[in-house]
Tab-separated table of C-alpha atoms and ligand atoms in Angstrom:
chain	number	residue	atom	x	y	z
A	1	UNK	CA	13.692	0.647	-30.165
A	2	UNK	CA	15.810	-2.183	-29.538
A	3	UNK	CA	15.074	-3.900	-25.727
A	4	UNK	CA	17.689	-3.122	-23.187
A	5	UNK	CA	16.764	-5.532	-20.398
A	6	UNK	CA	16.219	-3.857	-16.793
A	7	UNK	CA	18.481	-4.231	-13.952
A	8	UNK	CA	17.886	-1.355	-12.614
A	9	UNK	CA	15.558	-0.940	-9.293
A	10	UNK	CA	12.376	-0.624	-11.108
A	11	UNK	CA	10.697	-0.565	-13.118
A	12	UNK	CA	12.427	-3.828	-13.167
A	13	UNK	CA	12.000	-6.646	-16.000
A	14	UNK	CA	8.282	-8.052	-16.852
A	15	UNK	CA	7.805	-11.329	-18.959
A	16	UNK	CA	5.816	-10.625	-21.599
A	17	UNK	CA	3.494	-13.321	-20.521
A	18	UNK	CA	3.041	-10.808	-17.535
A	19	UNK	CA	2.489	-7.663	-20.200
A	20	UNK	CA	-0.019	-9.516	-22.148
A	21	UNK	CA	-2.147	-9.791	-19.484
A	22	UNK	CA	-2.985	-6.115	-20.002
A	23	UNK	CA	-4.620	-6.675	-23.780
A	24	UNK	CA	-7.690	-8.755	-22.249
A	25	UNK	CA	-11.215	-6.512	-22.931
A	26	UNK	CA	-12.178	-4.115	-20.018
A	27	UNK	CA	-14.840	-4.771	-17.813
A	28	UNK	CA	-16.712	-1.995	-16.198
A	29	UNK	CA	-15.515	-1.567	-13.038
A	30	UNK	CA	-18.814	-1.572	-11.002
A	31	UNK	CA	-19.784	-5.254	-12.494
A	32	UNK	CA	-19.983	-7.946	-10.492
A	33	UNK	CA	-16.818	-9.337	-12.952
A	34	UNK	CA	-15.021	-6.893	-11.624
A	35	UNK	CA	-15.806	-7.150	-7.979
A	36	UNK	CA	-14.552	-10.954	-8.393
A	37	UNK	CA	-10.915	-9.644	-9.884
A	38	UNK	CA	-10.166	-7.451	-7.331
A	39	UNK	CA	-11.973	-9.345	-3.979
A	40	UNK	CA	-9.158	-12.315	-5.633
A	41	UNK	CA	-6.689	-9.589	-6.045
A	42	UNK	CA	-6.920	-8.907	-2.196
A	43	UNK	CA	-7.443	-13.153	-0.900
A	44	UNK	CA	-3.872	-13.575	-2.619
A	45	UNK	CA	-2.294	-10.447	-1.024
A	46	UNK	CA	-2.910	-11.677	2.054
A	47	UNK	CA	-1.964	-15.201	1.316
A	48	UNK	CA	1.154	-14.359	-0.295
A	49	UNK	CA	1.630	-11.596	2.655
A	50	UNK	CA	0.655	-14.059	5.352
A	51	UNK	CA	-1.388	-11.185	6.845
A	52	UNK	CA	-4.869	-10.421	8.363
A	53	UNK	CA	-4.181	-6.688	7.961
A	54	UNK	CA	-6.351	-4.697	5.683
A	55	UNK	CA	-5.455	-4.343	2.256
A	56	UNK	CA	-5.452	-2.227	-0.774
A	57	UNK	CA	-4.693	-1.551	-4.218
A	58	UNK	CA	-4.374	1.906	-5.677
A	59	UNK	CA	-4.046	3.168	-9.362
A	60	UNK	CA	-1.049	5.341	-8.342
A	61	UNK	CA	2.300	4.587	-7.714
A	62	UNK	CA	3.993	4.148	-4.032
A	63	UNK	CA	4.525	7.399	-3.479
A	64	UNK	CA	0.659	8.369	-3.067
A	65	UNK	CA	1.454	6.314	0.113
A	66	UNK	CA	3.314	9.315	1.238
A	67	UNK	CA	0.641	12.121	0.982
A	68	UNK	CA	-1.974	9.527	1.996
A	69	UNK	CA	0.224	9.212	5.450
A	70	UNK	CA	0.406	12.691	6.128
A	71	UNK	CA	-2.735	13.382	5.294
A	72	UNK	CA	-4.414	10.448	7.047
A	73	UNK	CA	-2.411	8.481	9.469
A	74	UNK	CA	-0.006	11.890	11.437
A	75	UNK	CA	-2.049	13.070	13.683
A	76	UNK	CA	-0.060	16.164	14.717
A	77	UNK	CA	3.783	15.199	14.557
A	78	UNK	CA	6.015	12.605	12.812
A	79	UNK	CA	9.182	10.998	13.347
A	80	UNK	CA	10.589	10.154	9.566
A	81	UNK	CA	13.663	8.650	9.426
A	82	UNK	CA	16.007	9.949	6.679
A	83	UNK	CA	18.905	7.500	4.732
A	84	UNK	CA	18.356	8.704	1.232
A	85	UNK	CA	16.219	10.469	-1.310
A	86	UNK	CA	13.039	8.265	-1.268
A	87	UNK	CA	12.995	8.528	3.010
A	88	UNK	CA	13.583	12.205	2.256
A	89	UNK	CA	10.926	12.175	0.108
A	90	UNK	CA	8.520	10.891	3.067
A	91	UNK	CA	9.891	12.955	5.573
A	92	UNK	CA	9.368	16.581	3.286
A	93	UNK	CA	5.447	14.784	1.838
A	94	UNK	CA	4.565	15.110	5.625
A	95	UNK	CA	6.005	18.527	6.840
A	96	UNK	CA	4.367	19.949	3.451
A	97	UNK	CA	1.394	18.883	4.760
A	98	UNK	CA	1.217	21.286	7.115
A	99	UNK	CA	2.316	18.704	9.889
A	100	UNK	CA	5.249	18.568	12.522
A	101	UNK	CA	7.794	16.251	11.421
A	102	UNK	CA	11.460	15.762	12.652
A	103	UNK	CA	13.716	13.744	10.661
A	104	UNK	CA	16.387	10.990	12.200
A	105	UNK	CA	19.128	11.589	9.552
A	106	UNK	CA	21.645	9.443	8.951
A	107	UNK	CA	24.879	9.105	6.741
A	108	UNK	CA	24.184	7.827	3.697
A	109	UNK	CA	25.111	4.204	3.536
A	110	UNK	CA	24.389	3.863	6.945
A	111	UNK	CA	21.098	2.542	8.497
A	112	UNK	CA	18.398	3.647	11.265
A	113	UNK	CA	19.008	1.349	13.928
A	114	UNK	CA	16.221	0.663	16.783
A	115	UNK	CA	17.989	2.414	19.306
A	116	UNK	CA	18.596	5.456	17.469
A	117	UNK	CA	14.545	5.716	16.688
A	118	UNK	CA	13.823	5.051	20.733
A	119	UNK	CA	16.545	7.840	21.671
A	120	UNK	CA	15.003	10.337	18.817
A	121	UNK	CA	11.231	9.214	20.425
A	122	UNK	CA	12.058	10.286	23.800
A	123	UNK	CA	12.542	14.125	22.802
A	124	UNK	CA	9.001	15.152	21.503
A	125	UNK	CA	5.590	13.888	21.487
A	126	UNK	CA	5.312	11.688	18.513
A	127	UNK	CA	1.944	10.143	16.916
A	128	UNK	CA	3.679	8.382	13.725
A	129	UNK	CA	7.177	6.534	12.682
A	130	UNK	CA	7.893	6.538	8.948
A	131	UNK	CA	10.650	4.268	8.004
A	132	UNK	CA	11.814	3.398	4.722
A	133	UNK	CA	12.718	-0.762	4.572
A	134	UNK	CA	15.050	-1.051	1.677
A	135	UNK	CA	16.352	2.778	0.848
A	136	UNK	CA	16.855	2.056	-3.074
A	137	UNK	CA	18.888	5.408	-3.500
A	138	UNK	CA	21.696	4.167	-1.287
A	139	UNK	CA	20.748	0.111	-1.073
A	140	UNK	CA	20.500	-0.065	2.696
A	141	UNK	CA	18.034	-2.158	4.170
A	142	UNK	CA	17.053	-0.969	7.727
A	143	UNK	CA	16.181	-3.978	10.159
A	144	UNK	CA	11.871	-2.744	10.170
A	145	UNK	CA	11.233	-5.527	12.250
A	146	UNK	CA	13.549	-4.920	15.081
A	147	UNK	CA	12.354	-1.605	14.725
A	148	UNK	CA	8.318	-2.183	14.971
A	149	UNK	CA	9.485	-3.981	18.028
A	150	UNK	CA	10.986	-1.411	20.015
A	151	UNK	CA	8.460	0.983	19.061
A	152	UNK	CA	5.387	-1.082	19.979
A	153	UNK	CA	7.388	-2.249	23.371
A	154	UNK	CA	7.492	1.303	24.683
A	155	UNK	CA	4.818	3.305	22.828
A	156	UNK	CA	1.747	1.158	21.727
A	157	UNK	CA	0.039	3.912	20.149
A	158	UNK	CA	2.672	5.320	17.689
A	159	UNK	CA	1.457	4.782	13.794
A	160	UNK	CA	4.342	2.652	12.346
A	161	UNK	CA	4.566	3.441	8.615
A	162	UNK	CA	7.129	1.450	6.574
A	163	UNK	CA	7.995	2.166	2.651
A	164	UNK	CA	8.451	-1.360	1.292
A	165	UNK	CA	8.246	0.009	-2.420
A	166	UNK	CA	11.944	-1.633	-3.340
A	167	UNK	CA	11.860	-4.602	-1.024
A	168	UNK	CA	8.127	-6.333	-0.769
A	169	UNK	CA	7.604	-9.660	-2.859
A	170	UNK	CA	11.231	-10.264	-3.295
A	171	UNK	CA	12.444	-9.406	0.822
A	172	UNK	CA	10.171	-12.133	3.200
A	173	UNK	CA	8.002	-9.596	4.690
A	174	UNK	CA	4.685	-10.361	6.879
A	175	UNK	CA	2.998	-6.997	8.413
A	176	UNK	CA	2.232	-9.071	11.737
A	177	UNK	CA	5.551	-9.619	12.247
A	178	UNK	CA	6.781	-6.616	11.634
A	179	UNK	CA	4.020	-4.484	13.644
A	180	UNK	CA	3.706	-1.993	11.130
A	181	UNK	CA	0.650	-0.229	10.590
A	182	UNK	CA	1.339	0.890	7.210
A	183	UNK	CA	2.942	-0.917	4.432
A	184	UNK	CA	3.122	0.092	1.218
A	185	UNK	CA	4.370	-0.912	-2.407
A	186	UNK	CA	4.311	-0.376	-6.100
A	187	UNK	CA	4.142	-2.743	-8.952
A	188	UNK	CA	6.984	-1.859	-10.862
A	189	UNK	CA	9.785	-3.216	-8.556
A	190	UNK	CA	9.684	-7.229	-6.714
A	191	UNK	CA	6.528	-7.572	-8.425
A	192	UNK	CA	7.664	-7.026	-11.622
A	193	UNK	CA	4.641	-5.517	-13.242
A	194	UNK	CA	4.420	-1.675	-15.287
A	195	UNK	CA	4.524	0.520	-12.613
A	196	UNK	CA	0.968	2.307	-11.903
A	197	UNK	CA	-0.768	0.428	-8.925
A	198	UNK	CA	0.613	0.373	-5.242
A	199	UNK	CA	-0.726	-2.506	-2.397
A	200	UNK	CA	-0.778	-1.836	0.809
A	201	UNK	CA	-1.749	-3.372	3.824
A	202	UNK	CA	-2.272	-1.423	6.822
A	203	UNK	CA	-3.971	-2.397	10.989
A	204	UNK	CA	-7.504	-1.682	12.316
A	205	UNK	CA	-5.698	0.725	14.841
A	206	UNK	CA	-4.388	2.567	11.436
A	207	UNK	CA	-8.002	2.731	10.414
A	208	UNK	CA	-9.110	3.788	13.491
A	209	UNK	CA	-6.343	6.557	13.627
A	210	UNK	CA	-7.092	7.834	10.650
A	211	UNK	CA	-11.020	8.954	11.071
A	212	UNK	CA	-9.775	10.617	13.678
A	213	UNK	CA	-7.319	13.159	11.246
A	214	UNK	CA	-9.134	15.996	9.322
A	215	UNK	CA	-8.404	17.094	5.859
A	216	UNK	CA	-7.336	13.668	4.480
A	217	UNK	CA	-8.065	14.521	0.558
A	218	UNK	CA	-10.024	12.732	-2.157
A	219	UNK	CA	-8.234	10.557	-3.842
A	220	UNK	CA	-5.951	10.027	-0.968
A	221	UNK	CA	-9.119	9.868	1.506
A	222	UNK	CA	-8.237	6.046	3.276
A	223	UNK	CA	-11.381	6.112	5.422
A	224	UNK	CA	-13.119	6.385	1.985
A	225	UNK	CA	-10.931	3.470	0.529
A	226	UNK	CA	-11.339	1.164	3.113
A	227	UNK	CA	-15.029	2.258	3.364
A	228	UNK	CA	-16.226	1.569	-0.032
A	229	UNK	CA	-14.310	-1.697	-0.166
A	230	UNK	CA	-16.175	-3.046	3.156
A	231	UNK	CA	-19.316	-1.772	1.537
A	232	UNK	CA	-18.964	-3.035	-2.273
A	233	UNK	CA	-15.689	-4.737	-3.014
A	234	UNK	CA	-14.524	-1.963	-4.974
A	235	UNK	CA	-12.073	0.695	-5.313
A	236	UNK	CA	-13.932	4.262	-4.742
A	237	UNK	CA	-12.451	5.510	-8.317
A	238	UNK	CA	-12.323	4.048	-11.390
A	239	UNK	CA	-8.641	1.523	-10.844
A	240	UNK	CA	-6.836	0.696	-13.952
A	241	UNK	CA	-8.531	-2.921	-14.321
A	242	UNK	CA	-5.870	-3.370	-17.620
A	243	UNK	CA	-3.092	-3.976	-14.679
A	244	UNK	CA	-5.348	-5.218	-12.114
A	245	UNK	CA	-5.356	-8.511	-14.851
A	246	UNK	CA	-1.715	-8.278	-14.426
A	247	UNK	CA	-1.468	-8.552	-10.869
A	248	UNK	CA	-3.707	-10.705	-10.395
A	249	UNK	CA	-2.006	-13.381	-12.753
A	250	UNK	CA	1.757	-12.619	-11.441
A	251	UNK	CA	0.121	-12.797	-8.179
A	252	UNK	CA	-0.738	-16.573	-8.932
A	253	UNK	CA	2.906	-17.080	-9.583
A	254	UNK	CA	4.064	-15.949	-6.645
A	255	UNK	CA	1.451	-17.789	-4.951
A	256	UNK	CA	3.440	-21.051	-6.572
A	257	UNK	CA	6.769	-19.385	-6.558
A	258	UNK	CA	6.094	-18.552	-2.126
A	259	UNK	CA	7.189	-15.684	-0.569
A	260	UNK	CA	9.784	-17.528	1.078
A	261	UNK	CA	11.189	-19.094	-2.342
A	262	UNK	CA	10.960	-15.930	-3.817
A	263	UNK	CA	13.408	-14.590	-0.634
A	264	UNK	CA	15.973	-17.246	-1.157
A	265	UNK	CA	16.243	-16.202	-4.973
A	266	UNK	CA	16.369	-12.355	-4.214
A	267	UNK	CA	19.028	-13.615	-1.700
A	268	UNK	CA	21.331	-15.682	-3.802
A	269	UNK	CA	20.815	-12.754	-6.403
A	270	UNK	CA	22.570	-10.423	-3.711
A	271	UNK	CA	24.986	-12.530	-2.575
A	272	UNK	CA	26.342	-13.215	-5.666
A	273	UNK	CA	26.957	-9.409	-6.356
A	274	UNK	CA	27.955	-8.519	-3.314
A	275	UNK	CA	31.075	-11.535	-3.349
A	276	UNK	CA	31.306	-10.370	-6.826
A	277	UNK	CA	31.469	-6.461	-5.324
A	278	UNK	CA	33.699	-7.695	-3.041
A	279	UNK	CA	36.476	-9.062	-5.390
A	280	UNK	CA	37.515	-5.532	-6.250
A	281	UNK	CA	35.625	-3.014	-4.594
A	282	UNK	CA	33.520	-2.762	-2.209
A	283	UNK	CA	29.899	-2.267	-1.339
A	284	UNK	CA	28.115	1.136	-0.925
A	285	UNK	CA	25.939	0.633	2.538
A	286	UNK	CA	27.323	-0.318	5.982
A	287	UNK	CA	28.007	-4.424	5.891
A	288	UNK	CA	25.388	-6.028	7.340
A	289	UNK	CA	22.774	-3.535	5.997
A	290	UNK	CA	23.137	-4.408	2.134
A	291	UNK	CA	19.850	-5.030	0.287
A	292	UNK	CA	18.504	-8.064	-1.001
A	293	UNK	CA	16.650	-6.468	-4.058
A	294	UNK	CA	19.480	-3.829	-5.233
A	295	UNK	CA	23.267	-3.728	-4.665
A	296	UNK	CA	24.674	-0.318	-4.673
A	297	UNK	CA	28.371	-0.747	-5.373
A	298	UNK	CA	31.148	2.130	-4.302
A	299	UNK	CA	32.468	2.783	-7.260
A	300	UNK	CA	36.121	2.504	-5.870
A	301	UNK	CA	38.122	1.814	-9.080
A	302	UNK	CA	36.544	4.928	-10.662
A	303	UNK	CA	35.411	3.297	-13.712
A	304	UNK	CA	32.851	5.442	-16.018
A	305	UNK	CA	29.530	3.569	-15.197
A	306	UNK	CA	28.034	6.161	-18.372
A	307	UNK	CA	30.146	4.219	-20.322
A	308	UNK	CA	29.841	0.979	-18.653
A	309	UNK	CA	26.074	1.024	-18.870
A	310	UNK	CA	26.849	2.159	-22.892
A	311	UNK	CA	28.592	-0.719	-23.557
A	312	UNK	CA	26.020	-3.485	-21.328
A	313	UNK	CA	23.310	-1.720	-23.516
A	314	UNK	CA	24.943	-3.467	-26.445
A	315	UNK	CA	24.373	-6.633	-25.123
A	316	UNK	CA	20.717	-5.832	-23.866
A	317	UNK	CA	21.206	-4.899	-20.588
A	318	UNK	CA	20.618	-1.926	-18.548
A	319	UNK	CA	21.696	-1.070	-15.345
A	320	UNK	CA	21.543	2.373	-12.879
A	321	UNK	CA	24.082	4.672	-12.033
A	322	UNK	CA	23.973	6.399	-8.641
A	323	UNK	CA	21.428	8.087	-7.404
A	324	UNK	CA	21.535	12.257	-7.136
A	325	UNK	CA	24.697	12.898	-5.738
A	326	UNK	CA	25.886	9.317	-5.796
A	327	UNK	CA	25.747	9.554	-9.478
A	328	UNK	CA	29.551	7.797	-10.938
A	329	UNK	CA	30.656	7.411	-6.921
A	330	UNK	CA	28.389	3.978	-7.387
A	331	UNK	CA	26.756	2.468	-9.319
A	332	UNK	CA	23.518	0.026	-8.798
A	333	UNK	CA	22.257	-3.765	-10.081
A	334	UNK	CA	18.556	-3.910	-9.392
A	335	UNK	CA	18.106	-7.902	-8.847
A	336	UNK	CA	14.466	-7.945	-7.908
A	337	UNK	CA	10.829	-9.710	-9.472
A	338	UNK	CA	12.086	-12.326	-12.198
A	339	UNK	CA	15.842	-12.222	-12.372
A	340	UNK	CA	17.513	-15.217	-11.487
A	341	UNK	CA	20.743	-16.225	-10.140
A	342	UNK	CA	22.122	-17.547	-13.591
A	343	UNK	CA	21.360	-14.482	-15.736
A	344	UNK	CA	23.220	-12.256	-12.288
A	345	UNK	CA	26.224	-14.590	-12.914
A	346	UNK	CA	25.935	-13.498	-16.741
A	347	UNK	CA	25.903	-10.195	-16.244
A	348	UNK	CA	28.631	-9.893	-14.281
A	349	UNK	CA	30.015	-12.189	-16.320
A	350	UNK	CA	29.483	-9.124	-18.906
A	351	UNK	CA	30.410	-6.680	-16.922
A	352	UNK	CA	33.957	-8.082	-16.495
A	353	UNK	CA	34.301	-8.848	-19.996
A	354	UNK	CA	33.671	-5.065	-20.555
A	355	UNK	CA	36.250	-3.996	-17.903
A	356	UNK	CA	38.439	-6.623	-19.163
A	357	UNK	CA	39.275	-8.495	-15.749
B	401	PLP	C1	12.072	3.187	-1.514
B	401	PLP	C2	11.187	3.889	-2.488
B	401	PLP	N1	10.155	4.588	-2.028
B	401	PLP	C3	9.332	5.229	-2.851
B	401	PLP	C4	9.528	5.216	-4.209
B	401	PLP	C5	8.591	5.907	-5.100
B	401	PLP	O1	7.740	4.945	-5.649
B	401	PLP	P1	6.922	5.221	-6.958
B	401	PLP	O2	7.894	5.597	-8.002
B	401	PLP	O3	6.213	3.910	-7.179
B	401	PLP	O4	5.985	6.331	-6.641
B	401	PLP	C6	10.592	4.519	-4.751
B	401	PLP	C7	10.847	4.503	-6.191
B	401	PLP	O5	11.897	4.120	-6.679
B	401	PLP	C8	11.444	3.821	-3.866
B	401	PLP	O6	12.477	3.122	-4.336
């Protein structure tokens, strides 16, 4: 299989010094080896994440972060807002659970805006805000931390959930500042590891909510998970320790890298394609709401991405087409973990070639 190289939003890129990793010899994971990976694992989260919040790392992807909100942090009924398939996702994960939710829908390509969350808050009595940061179906990032502020102002005791799967370790994100309650991720995206673990890093108060919520599962049981790790330094189940080895070495290069580096590159990345966007078409989401990890580009000159992405995997590139229904409308350049600036300005470069502009 010859190697297409991924620029599509995750799983993104990973250097194969990062894949190696993986191929050291297991430890068990109830040794005291073991106890020092993942206590590390969780120092450089929160260095990295400038936060005191608790934090986490699961062997699941980001979306276990759904059911383990419904299940754990909505008490009774949710406000989810909805911009695409993955806050869709969120919003339908907690009304299966049995839970009220109402969903603050927007157009897609346009963002949730503060206001519209404080007007949808007045109309029912809500116990949790889920809010997607950087909606990778449609490449809109909604402003979290205006949000968490408005919430907190008026009602202290609302859960604030955000899904930072797409955006965290390439966006600058800091849970303090953004008074959220619940932030989650997945390694496959800004982190640029094989997808299979999620970090999150959630507030005392979040804790504190969530004893209080029956029926919160087994594996998804976050009393349990933040339990066992106060009591041993562990994860409750056995975690895939092969990837844990991964993190915790790309987490030492992001440590070197910083978080606010690591912004200005994702930034660059995005400016680049959106002036490059720009030239000819235009971009997907409402200007001033664009993405720093993935540009979603209208497709306004109706070219046959298919064909386009046929012809970039030719010269070892891949990237995505729309998403769902967005599918040949746009098109998307996933510019997150390890990408730089230069190899964007290449593939455009490519990309024009192929279009011959
Ligand atoms: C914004 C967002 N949320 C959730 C998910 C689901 O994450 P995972 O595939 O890690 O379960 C994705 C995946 O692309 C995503 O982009």
């Amino acid at each position: 299989m010859s190697h297409k190289r991924l620029l599509i939003p995750g799983p993104t890129e990973s250097p194969i010094e990062i894949l190696q990793q993986q191929t050291k010899w297991l430890i068990g994971h109830r040794s005291a080896d073991y106890t020092a990976l993942y206590t590390g694992i969780i120092d450089k989260l929160g260095k990295y994440f400038e936060t005191q919040q608790n934090r986490t790392v699961l062997t699941a992807s980001g979306t276990i972060w759904m059911d383990i909100t419904a299940r754990n942090i909505v008490k009774s009924r949710a406000l989810a807002g909805v911009c695409g398939a993955f806050s869709d996702r969120m919003y339908q994960t907690i009304r299966d659970s049995g839970k009220d939710a109402d969903q603050l829908k927007v157009e897609s390509g346009m963002a949730i805006k503060p206001d519209m969350v404080l007007e949808a808050l007045g109309k029912a009595d809500y116990d949790t805000v889920a809010i997607v940061h950087n909606e990778t179906s449609t490449g809109v990032r909604n402003p979290i931390e205006e949000i968490g502020k408005a919430i907190k102002k008026e009602y202290p005791d609302i859960m604030f959930v955000v899904d930072a799967v797409s955006s965290a370790g390439g966006d600058y994100l800091v849970p303090e500042k953004l008074n959220t309650d619940v932030m989650f991720t997945s390694t496959q995206k800004c982190f640029a590891l094989p997808p299979g673990l999620s970090m999150a890093f959630y507030s005392d108060a979040a804790i504190e909510r969530a004893r209080t919520v029956p029926g919160r599962g087994y594996y998804t049981d976050l009393v349990a998970i933040h339990d066992y790790y106060k009591k041993k330094q562990q994860n409750p189940t056995t975690p895939n320790i092969s990837l844990m080895y991964a993190l915790d070495y790309q987490l030492d290069r992001m440590l070197k890298e910083t978080s606010k580096a690591r912004y200005g590159r994702h930034l660059a990345m995005a400016e680049l394609t959106r002036n490059w966007a720009g030239k000819t078409m235009k971009m997907f989401p409402e200007p001033g709401y664009e993405s720093v990890t993935v540009s979603t580009i209208a497709n306004t000159l109706g070219k046959d991405i298919g064909a386009l992405n046929k012809a970039l995997g030719k010269k070892g590139y891949q990237i995505a087409n729309g998403y769902g229904d967005l599918k040949e409308k746009t098109f998307r350049i996933g510019h997150m973990g390890e990408w730089t600036p230069d190899e964007i300005k290449s593939l455009l470069w490519h990309i024009d070639e192929i279009w011959g502009e």
